Coordinates of C-alpha atoms in Angstrom, one line a residue:
M1 CA 0.0 0.0 0.0
S2 CA 1.4 3.4 -0.9
T3 CA 1.6 6.3 1.5
T4 CA -0.3 9.5 0.8
A5 CA 2.5 12.1 1.0
P6 CA 2.4 15.2 -1.2
P7 CA 4.4 14.8 -4.4
R8 CA 8.0 15.6 -4.3
P9 CA 8.9 18.0 -7.2
T10 CA 12.2 18.0 -8.9
P11 CA 14.5 20.6 -7.3
R12 CA 15.1 23.7 -9.4
A13 CA 17.7 25.3 -7.1
T14 CA 20.9 23.9 -5.7
A15 CA 22.3 24.1 -2.2
P16 CA 25.9 24.0 -0.9
A17 CA 27.3 20.5 -1.5
F18 CA 27.8 19.7 2.2
L19 CA 24.2 20.6 3.0
D20 CA 22.9 18.6 0.1
R21 CA 24.9 15.6 1.1
Y22 CA 24.1 15.8 4.8
F23 CA 20.4 16.4 4.6
G24 CA 19.8 14.7 1.3
L25 CA 18.0 17.6 -0.3
T26 CA 18.3 16.4 -3.9
A27 CA 17.4 12.8 -2.9
E28 CA 14.2 14.1 -1.2
G29 CA 13.3 16.3 -4.1
T30 CA 13.6 19.6 -2.2
T31 CA 15.7 22.8 -2.2
L32 CA 17.4 25.0 0.3
P33 CA 14.8 27.9 -0.1
R34 CA 11.9 25.5 0.2
E35 CA 13.3 23.9 3.4
L36 CA 14.0 27.3 5.0
R37 CA 10.5 28.5 4.1
A38 CA 9.0 25.4 5.5
G39 CA 10.9 25.8 8.7
F40 CA 9.7 29.4 9.0
T41 CA 6.1 28.2 8.4
T42 CA 6.4 25.6 11.2
F43 CA 7.8 28.2 13.5
L44 CA 4.9 30.5 12.9
T45 CA 2.3 27.8 13.6
M46 CA 4.2 26.8 16.8
S47 CA 5.2 30.3 18.0
Y48 CA 2.1 30.5 20.2
I49 CA 3.8 28.1 22.6
L50 CA 6.2 30.9 23.6
F51 CA 3.3 32.6 25.3
V52 CA 0.9 29.8 26.1
N53 CA 3.4 27.5 27.9
P54 CA 4.5 30.2 30.4
Q55 CA 0.8 31.0 31.1
V56 CA 0.1 27.4 32.0
L57 CA 3.2 26.6 33.9
S58 CA 3.2 29.9 35.9
A59 CA 0.2 28.5 37.7
A60 CA 2.5 25.9 39.3
I61 CA 5.9 27.4 39.2
D62 CA 6.4 30.4 41.5
V63 CA 9.6 32.2 40.8
P64 CA 10.5 35.9 40.4
N65 CA 9.5 37.2 37.0
A66 CA 8.0 33.8 36.3
F67 CA 6.4 34.6 32.9
V68 CA 9.6 35.9 31.3
Q69 CA 11.8 33.1 32.7
L70 CA 9.3 30.5 31.5
L71 CA 9.2 32.1 28.1
M72 CA 12.9 31.9 27.8
T73 CA 13.2 28.3 28.9
T74 CA 10.3 27.5 26.5
A75 CA 12.3 29.0 23.7
I76 CA 15.5 27.3 24.7
A77 CA 13.8 23.9 25.0
A78 CA 12.1 24.3 21.6
A79 CA 15.3 25.4 20.0
F80 CA 17.3 22.4 21.4
G81 CA 14.6 19.9 20.6
S82 CA 14.1 21.1 17.1
L83 CA 17.8 21.3 16.4
V84 CA 18.6 17.8 17.6
M85 CA 15.7 16.4 15.6
G86 CA 16.9 18.2 12.5
L87 CA 20.7 17.9 12.8
I88 CA 20.9 14.4 14.2
A89 CA 17.7 12.6 13.2
R90 CA 17.4 14.7 10.0
Y91 CA 13.6 14.8 9.9
P92 CA 11.3 17.9 9.6
F93 CA 9.7 17.3 13.0
A94 CA 10.0 20.3 15.3
Q95 CA 9.8 19.9 19.1
A96 CA 8.7 22.1 21.9
P97 CA 7.0 21.8 25.4
G98 CA 3.8 19.9 24.7
M99 CA 0.3 21.3 25.3
G100 CA -1.8 19.0 27.5
L101 CA 1.3 17.7 29.3
N102 CA 1.9 21.2 30.6
A103 CA -1.6 21.3 31.9
F104 CA -1.2 17.9 33.5
F105 CA 2.0 19.1 35.1
S106 CA 0.5 22.3 36.5
F107 CA -3.1 21.5 37.5
T108 CA -3.0 17.8 38.2
V109 CA 0.5 17.0 39.5
V110 CA 1.5 20.2 41.3
A111 CA -1.8 21.9 42.1
G112 CA -4.0 18.7 42.5
M113 CA -1.5 16.3 44.1
G114 CA 0.6 18.8 45.9
V115 CA 3.8 17.6 44.4
P116 CA 6.6 20.3 44.4
W117 CA 7.2 21.6 40.9
Q118 CA 10.9 20.7 41.2
T119 CA 9.9 17.1 41.9
A120 CA 7.5 17.1 39.0
L121 CA 10.4 18.3 36.7
G122 CA 12.3 15.3 38.1
A123 CA 9.5 13.0 37.0
V124 CA 9.6 14.5 33.5
F125 CA 13.3 13.9 33.3
I126 CA 13.0 10.3 34.4
S127 CA 10.3 9.7 31.8
G128 CA 12.6 11.1 29.2
V129 CA 15.3 8.6 30.3
L130 CA 12.8 5.8 29.8
F131 CA 12.0 7.1 26.3
V132 CA 15.7 7.0 25.3
V133 CA 16.3 3.6 26.8
L134 CA 13.3 2.1 25.0
S135 CA 14.4 3.8 21.8
V136 CA 18.0 2.6 21.9
V137 CA 16.9 -1.0 22.5
G138 CA 14.5 -0.7 19.6
A139 CA 11.3 -1.2 21.7
R140 CA 9.6 2.0 20.3
K141 CA 10.4 1.0 16.7
A142 CA 9.1 -2.5 17.4
I143 CA 5.9 -1.1 18.7
V144 CA 5.5 1.2 15.7
M145 CA 6.1 -1.7 13.3
A146 CA 3.5 -3.8 15.1
I147 CA 0.8 -1.2 14.5
P148 CA -1.2 -2.2 11.4
M149 CA -1.2 0.2 8.4
S150 CA -4.9 1.0 8.8
L151 CA -4.2 2.4 12.3
K152 CA -1.2 4.3 11.0
L153 CA -3.3 6.0 8.4
A154 CA -6.0 6.6 11.0
I155 CA -3.5 8.2 13.3
T156 CA -2.5 10.6 10.6
A157 CA -6.1 11.5 9.9
G158 CA -6.9 11.7 13.6
I159 CA -4.0 14.2 14.0
G160 CA -5.5 16.1 11.1
C161 CA -8.8 16.3 13.0
F162 CA -7.0 17.3 16.1
L163 CA -5.1 20.1 14.2
A164 CA -8.3 21.3 12.6
F165 CA -10.0 21.4 16.0
L166 CA -7.2 23.4 17.5
G167 CA -7.4 25.8 14.5
L168 CA -11.2 26.2 14.8
R169 CA -10.9 26.8 18.5
S170 CA -8.1 29.3 18.1
A171 CA -10.2 31.1 15.4
G172 CA -13.2 31.3 17.8
L173 CA -15.3 29.4 15.3
V174 CA -15.8 26.6 17.8
V175 CA -16.5 27.5 21.4
A176 CA -17.4 25.7 24.7
N177 CA -21.1 25.3 25.4
E178 CA -22.5 23.9 28.6
A179 CA -25.6 22.5 26.9
T180 CA -24.1 21.0 23.8
M181 CA -20.4 20.8 24.9
V182 CA -19.3 22.8 21.8
S183 CA -21.1 25.2 19.4
L184 CA -20.5 27.7 16.7
G185 CA -18.8 30.9 17.9
S186 CA -19.9 34.4 17.0
L187 CA -19.1 35.2 13.3
S188 CA -19.0 38.9 14.2
N189 CA -16.0 38.3 16.5
P190 CA -12.9 39.9 14.9
T191 CA -10.9 36.7 15.6
A192 CA -13.4 34.7 13.6
W193 CA -13.6 37.0 10.5
V194 CA -9.8 37.5 10.4
A195 CA -9.5 33.7 10.5
I196 CA -12.2 33.2 7.8
I197 CA -10.5 35.6 5.5
G198 CA -7.2 33.9 6.1
L199 CA -8.8 30.5 5.5
I200 CA -10.3 31.5 2.2
V201 CA -7.1 33.3 1.0
T202 CA -4.8 30.4 2.0
A203 CA -7.1 27.8 0.4
V204 CA -7.2 29.7 -2.9
L205 CA -3.4 30.0 -2.8
L206 CA -3.1 26.3 -2.2
Q207 CA -5.5 25.5 -5.1
L208 CA -3.5 27.8 -7.4
R209 CA -0.3 25.9 -6.2
V210 CA 1.4 29.1 -5.1
K211 CA 4.7 28.3 -3.4
G212 CA 4.7 29.0 0.3
A213 CA 0.9 29.3 0.3
I214 CA 0.5 28.6 4.0
L215 CA 3.2 31.0 5.0
W216 CA 1.7 33.7 2.7
G217 CA -1.7 33.1 4.2
I218 CA -0.4 33.6 7.8
L219 CA 1.4 36.8 6.8
L220 CA -1.5 38.2 4.9
S221 CA -3.9 37.4 7.7
S222 CA -1.6 39.2 10.1
V223 CA -1.5 42.3 7.9
V224 CA -5.3 42.3 7.7
A225 CA -5.5 42.2 11.5
I226 CA -2.9 45.0 11.9
V227 CA -4.3 47.3 9.2
T228 CA -8.0 46.9 10.3
G229 CA -7.2 47.3 13.9
A230 CA -9.0 44.1 14.7
K231 CA -9.0 43.2 18.4
V232 CA -7.3 39.8 18.1
Y233 CA -4.2 40.2 20.1
A234 CA -3.8 39.2 23.7
G235 CA -2.7 41.6 26.4
G236 CA -5.6 43.9 26.8
P237 CA -7.1 45.1 30.1
D238 CA -8.4 42.3 32.3
G239 CA -7.3 39.7 29.7
A240 CA -9.4 41.1 26.9
L241 CA -8.2 41.0 23.3
Q242 CA -6.9 44.2 21.9
A243 CA -5.8 45.7 18.5
F244 CA -2.2 45.3 17.5
P245 CA -0.3 47.3 20.2
G246 CA 2.7 48.0 18.1
F247 CA 6.3 47.7 19.2
A248 CA 6.5 50.3 21.9
D249 CA 9.8 49.1 23.2
G250 CA 11.2 48.1 19.8
V251 CA 11.5 44.7 18.2
V252 CA 14.7 43.6 20.0
A253 CA 14.6 42.6 23.7
A254 CA 17.5 41.3 25.7
P255 CA 17.0 37.7 26.8
V256 CA 16.8 36.8 30.4
W257 CA 18.6 33.7 31.7
P258 CA 16.1 31.5 33.6
S259 CA 18.4 31.1 36.6
D260 CA 15.6 30.2 39.0
L261 CA 14.5 27.3 36.7
V262 CA 17.7 25.8 35.3
G263 CA 18.8 22.7 37.1
Q264 CA 16.1 22.9 39.8
L265 CA 14.6 19.4 39.0
D266 CA 14.5 17.0 42.0
I267 CA 15.3 13.6 40.5
A268 CA 15.7 11.9 43.9
G269 CA 12.3 13.1 45.0
A270 CA 10.7 11.8 41.8
L271 CA 12.1 8.3 42.5
G272 CA 10.0 8.1 45.6
L273 CA 7.3 5.5 45.6
G274 CA 4.6 8.1 46.3
I275 CA 4.9 9.6 42.8
L276 CA 5.9 6.7 40.7
S277 CA 2.4 6.9 39.2
V278 CA 3.2 10.4 38.1
V279 CA 6.4 9.3 36.4
F280 CA 4.6 6.5 34.5
T281 CA 1.7 8.7 33.6
F282 CA 4.1 11.2 32.1
F283 CA 5.8 8.3 30.3
F284 CA 2.6 6.6 29.0
V285 CA 0.9 9.8 27.8
D286 CA 4.0 11.2 26.1
F287 CA 5.1 7.8 24.7
F288 CA 1.9 7.4 22.7
D289 CA 1.4 11.1 22.0
A290 CA 4.9 11.4 20.6
T291 CA 4.9 8.0 18.9
G292 CA 1.6 8.7 17.3
T293 CA 2.7 12.2 16.2
L294 CA 6.0 11.1 14.8
T295 CA 4.4 8.2 12.9
G296 CA 1.6 10.4 11.5
L297 CA 4.1 13.1 10.4
A298 CA 6.4 10.5 8.9
Q299 CA 3.5 8.9 7.0
R300 CA 2.5 12.3 5.7
A301 CA 6.0 13.2 4.6
G302 CA 6.3 9.9 2.8
Y303 CA 9.0 8.3 5.0
L304 CA 7.1 5.1 5.8
D305 CA 7.7 2.2 3.6
E306 CA 5.2 -0.5 2.6
R307 CA 5.6 -2.2 6.0
G308 CA 5.2 1.1 7.9
D309 CA 8.9 1.3 8.8
M310 CA 10.6 4.6 9.2
P311 CA 14.3 4.9 8.5
R312 CA 16.5 6.1 11.5
A313 CA 13.6 5.3 13.8
K314 CA 15.8 4.6 16.8
T315 CA 17.6 7.9 16.4
T316 CA 14.4 9.8 15.9
F317 CA 12.7 8.4 19.0
S318 CA 15.9 8.9 21.0
M319 CA 15.9 12.6 20.1
D320 CA 12.4 12.9 21.4
G321 CA 13.4 11.5 24.7
L322 CA 16.6 13.6 24.8
A323 CA 14.5 16.7 24.3
A324 CA 12.2 15.8 27.2
M325 CA 15.3 15.3 29.5
F326 CA 16.8 18.6 28.4
G327 CA 13.6 20.5 28.8
A328 CA 13.1 19.2 32.3
F329 CA 16.7 20.3 33.2
M330 CA 15.9 23.8 31.8
G331 CA 12.7 24.0 33.9
T332 CA 9.7 23.2 31.6
S333 CA 7.3 20.3 31.3
T334 CA 7.7 17.5 28.7
T335 CA 9.2 18.6 25.4
T336 CA 7.9 16.5 22.5
A337 CA 7.3 16.4 18.8
Y338 CA 4.8 18.9 17.6
V339 CA 1.9 18.1 15.4
E340 CA 2.1 21.6 13.9
S341 CA 5.2 20.4 12.1
A342 CA 2.6 19.2 9.5
S343 CA 2.3 22.8 8.3
G344 CA 5.9 22.9 7.3
I345 CA 5.7 19.4 5.7
E346 CA 2.7 20.5 3.7
D347 CA 4.7 23.6 2.6
G348 CA 7.4 21.4 1.1
G349 CA 9.7 20.6 4.1
R350 CA 11.2 17.1 3.7
T351 CA 14.5 17.1 5.6
G352 CA 16.0 18.0 8.9
L353 CA 16.9 21.4 7.6
T354 CA 13.3 22.3 8.1
S355 CA 13.2 21.6 11.8
A356 CA 16.8 22.9 12.2
T357 CA 15.5 26.2 10.8
T358 CA 12.6 26.2 13.2
G359 CA 15.1 25.6 16.1
V360 CA 17.2 28.5 15.0
L361 CA 14.2 30.8 14.9
F362 CA 13.2 29.7 18.4
A363 CA 16.7 30.6 19.6
L364 CA 16.4 34.0 17.8
S365 CA 13.0 34.5 19.4
M366 CA 14.8 35.1 22.7
F367 CA 16.1 38.3 21.2
L368 CA 13.3 39.1 18.8
W369 CA 10.3 37.7 20.7
P370 CA 8.3 41.0 20.4
L371 CA 8.0 40.2 16.6
A372 CA 6.1 37.0 17.4
G373 CA 3.5 39.3 18.9
A374 CA 2.6 40.5 15.4
I375 CA 1.2 37.1 14.5
P376 CA -2.1 36.5 16.2
G377 CA -3.7 33.1 16.7
A378 CA -6.4 34.1 14.2
A379 CA -3.6 34.2 11.5
T380 CA -2.2 30.7 12.3
A381 CA -5.6 29.1 12.8
P382 CA -6.4 28.8 9.0
A383 CA -3.1 26.9 8.5
L384 CA -4.0 24.4 11.2
I385 CA -7.4 23.9 9.7
L386 CA -6.2 23.4 6.1
V387 CA -3.3 21.2 7.1
G388 CA -5.8 19.1 9.1
A389 CA -8.0 18.8 6.1
M390 CA -5.2 17.6 3.9
M391 CA -4.1 15.0 6.4
M392 CA -7.4 13.2 6.0
D393 CA -6.3 12.0 2.5
G394 CA -5.0 8.6 3.7
I395 CA -8.3 7.3 5.1
R396 CA -9.4 6.3 1.6
H397 CA -6.9 3.4 1.8
I398 CA -8.4 2.0 5.0
E399 CA -10.6 -1.1 4.4
W400 CA -13.8 0.3 5.9
S401 CA -15.8 -2.7 4.9
E402 CA -13.6 -4.8 7.3
V403 CA -15.0 -4.1 10.8
A404 CA -11.8 -5.1 12.5
E405 CA -10.0 -2.4 10.5
G406 CA -12.6 0.2 10.2
V407 CA -13.9 0.5 13.8
P408 CA -10.5 0.8 15.5
S409 CA -9.5 3.3 12.8
F410 CA -12.7 5.4 13.4
L411 CA -12.2 5.3 17.2
A412 CA -8.6 6.5 16.7
I413 CA -9.7 9.3 14.5
I414 CA -12.7 10.6 16.4
S415 CA -11.3 10.3 19.9
M416 CA -8.3 12.5 19.3
P417 CA -10.2 15.8 18.9
L418 CA -13.1 14.7 21.2
T419 CA -10.7 13.8 24.1
F420 CA -8.2 16.5 23.2
S421 CA -5.4 13.9 23.2
I422 CA -3.4 12.2 20.4
A423 CA -2.4 9.6 23.0
N424 CA -6.0 8.7 23.8
G425 CA -6.7 8.2 20.1
V426 CA -3.7 5.9 19.6
S427 CA -4.6 4.0 22.8
L428 CA -8.3 3.4 21.9
G429 CA -7.3 2.4 18.4
V430 CA -4.8 -0.2 19.6
I431 CA -7.0 -1.6 22.3
S432 CA -10.1 -2.0 20.1
Y433 CA -8.1 -3.5 17.2
C434 CA -6.6 -6.2 19.5
A435 CA -9.9 -6.9 21.2
I436 CA -12.0 -7.2 18.0
R437 CA -9.4 -9.4 16.3
L438 CA -9.0 -11.6 19.4
F439 CA -12.7 -12.2 20.1
S440 CA -13.6 -12.7 16.5
G441 CA -11.2 -15.6 16.2
R442 CA -8.6 -13.8 14.2
G443 CA -6.2 -13.1 17.0
R444 CA -3.2 -14.5 15.1
K445 CA -3.3 -11.6 12.7
V446 CA -2.2 -9.3 15.5
H447 CA 1.5 -8.9 16.2
P448 CA 2.2 -10.3 19.8
I449 CA 3.9 -7.0 20.7
L450 CA 0.6 -5.2 20.0
Y451 CA -1.2 -7.4 22.6
V452 CA 1.4 -6.5 25.2
V453 CA 1.0 -2.8 24.4
A454 CA -2.8 -3.1 24.5
L455 CA -2.6 -4.8 27.9
L456 CA -0.3 -2.1 29.3
L457 CA -2.6 0.6 28.0
V458 CA -5.6 -1.1 29.7
L459 CA -3.7 -1.3 33.0
R460 CA -2.7 2.4 32.6
Y461 CA -6.3 3.5 32.2
V462 CA -7.4 1.3 35.1
F463 CA -4.7 2.2 37.6
L464 CA -3.5 5.6 36.4
A465 CA -6.8 7.0 35.2
E466 CA -6.4 10.2 37.2

């Protein structure tokens, strides 16, 4: 079965020989300008984490000037994670502190369980060590290989739905509703109409096959927001949105070293029996979140072969674990592969040069972070929605008439946005696939490793449900 990656056009521009050889630009049918542009696109769709992660973690981490220090450590962790993924694993998968895991860190572990934030960072570090160990011994690759192709395609589509949901929520087109859980937001809201304009413009550019369509869409949407004075920027009185405030203090700001965060993790405390459940919860959630994300992105980029194998899988998964360890040392919750990397892949990124570019931009953001404030969430939302739509392409290859293939695939797809978790989607897909095959008398078609994984997932939900 073939993968459903976008076509790889023949390069029209050359890159320095050493870059071409190391990253394989010609072999992957890409060019230096295309990779740089894709890295910029990925950065723009991820840059919100520079502001959102400090907001979430500052609820748990009480240090002087917490927001600025957390912004800096977020930028450093994202830069490191993206650079090692690009330069060592050589894939276009950027990394940064993960959403969801930061909320679990702050509100469940620290605020809910009363675990000191230093000890919680130690738990994140230990989970990263487990990631690396399992990657080096080949366990993560073996698990990925054991997942059937139908579920891999479903994981890609589920991530697409998750991305689209993030985009719709960021655009204010989908809002919370106590009666119906979610509902349509107000179309008169400036955030909504800026996003709708961006969505239409970007879709038209994609249809016309304009190079850098997603990037141009983000930039044009930002210009619309600035020129019209739309109140789509955070930072207004009492948390209200405001019009673009400009650059009152210039576009260059000196970085602040996060001295109250770096090296504060308490590994010894995290090894105590009382919070081993926290360590394993971090591990289980991020293992399947990152594994699902990396598998889905690799499938979309065309790196999976007929057996669903990804070259350099051990190295790729190890870089994910290394990023988690480094992020914990720097003072942030789990750093992991970002699903928003799909925007750069869709914009032509095919090699590690894309994620390396993203990493450099995150490093520069420590000096130029006021510029990121010119890109509102309403401008990046259309990119997430459209990339999500394009990631649905692979589901046409799923054998929907085969219940044992179709039902688990559907559960994997639908549960990701509805439970707001890629890990839950992967878990429900794997568990249901094994159960349906086993109880329908076709258990031998399931790889033994997948049964072990399914059992561990069931145990995780039973004993670590909180």
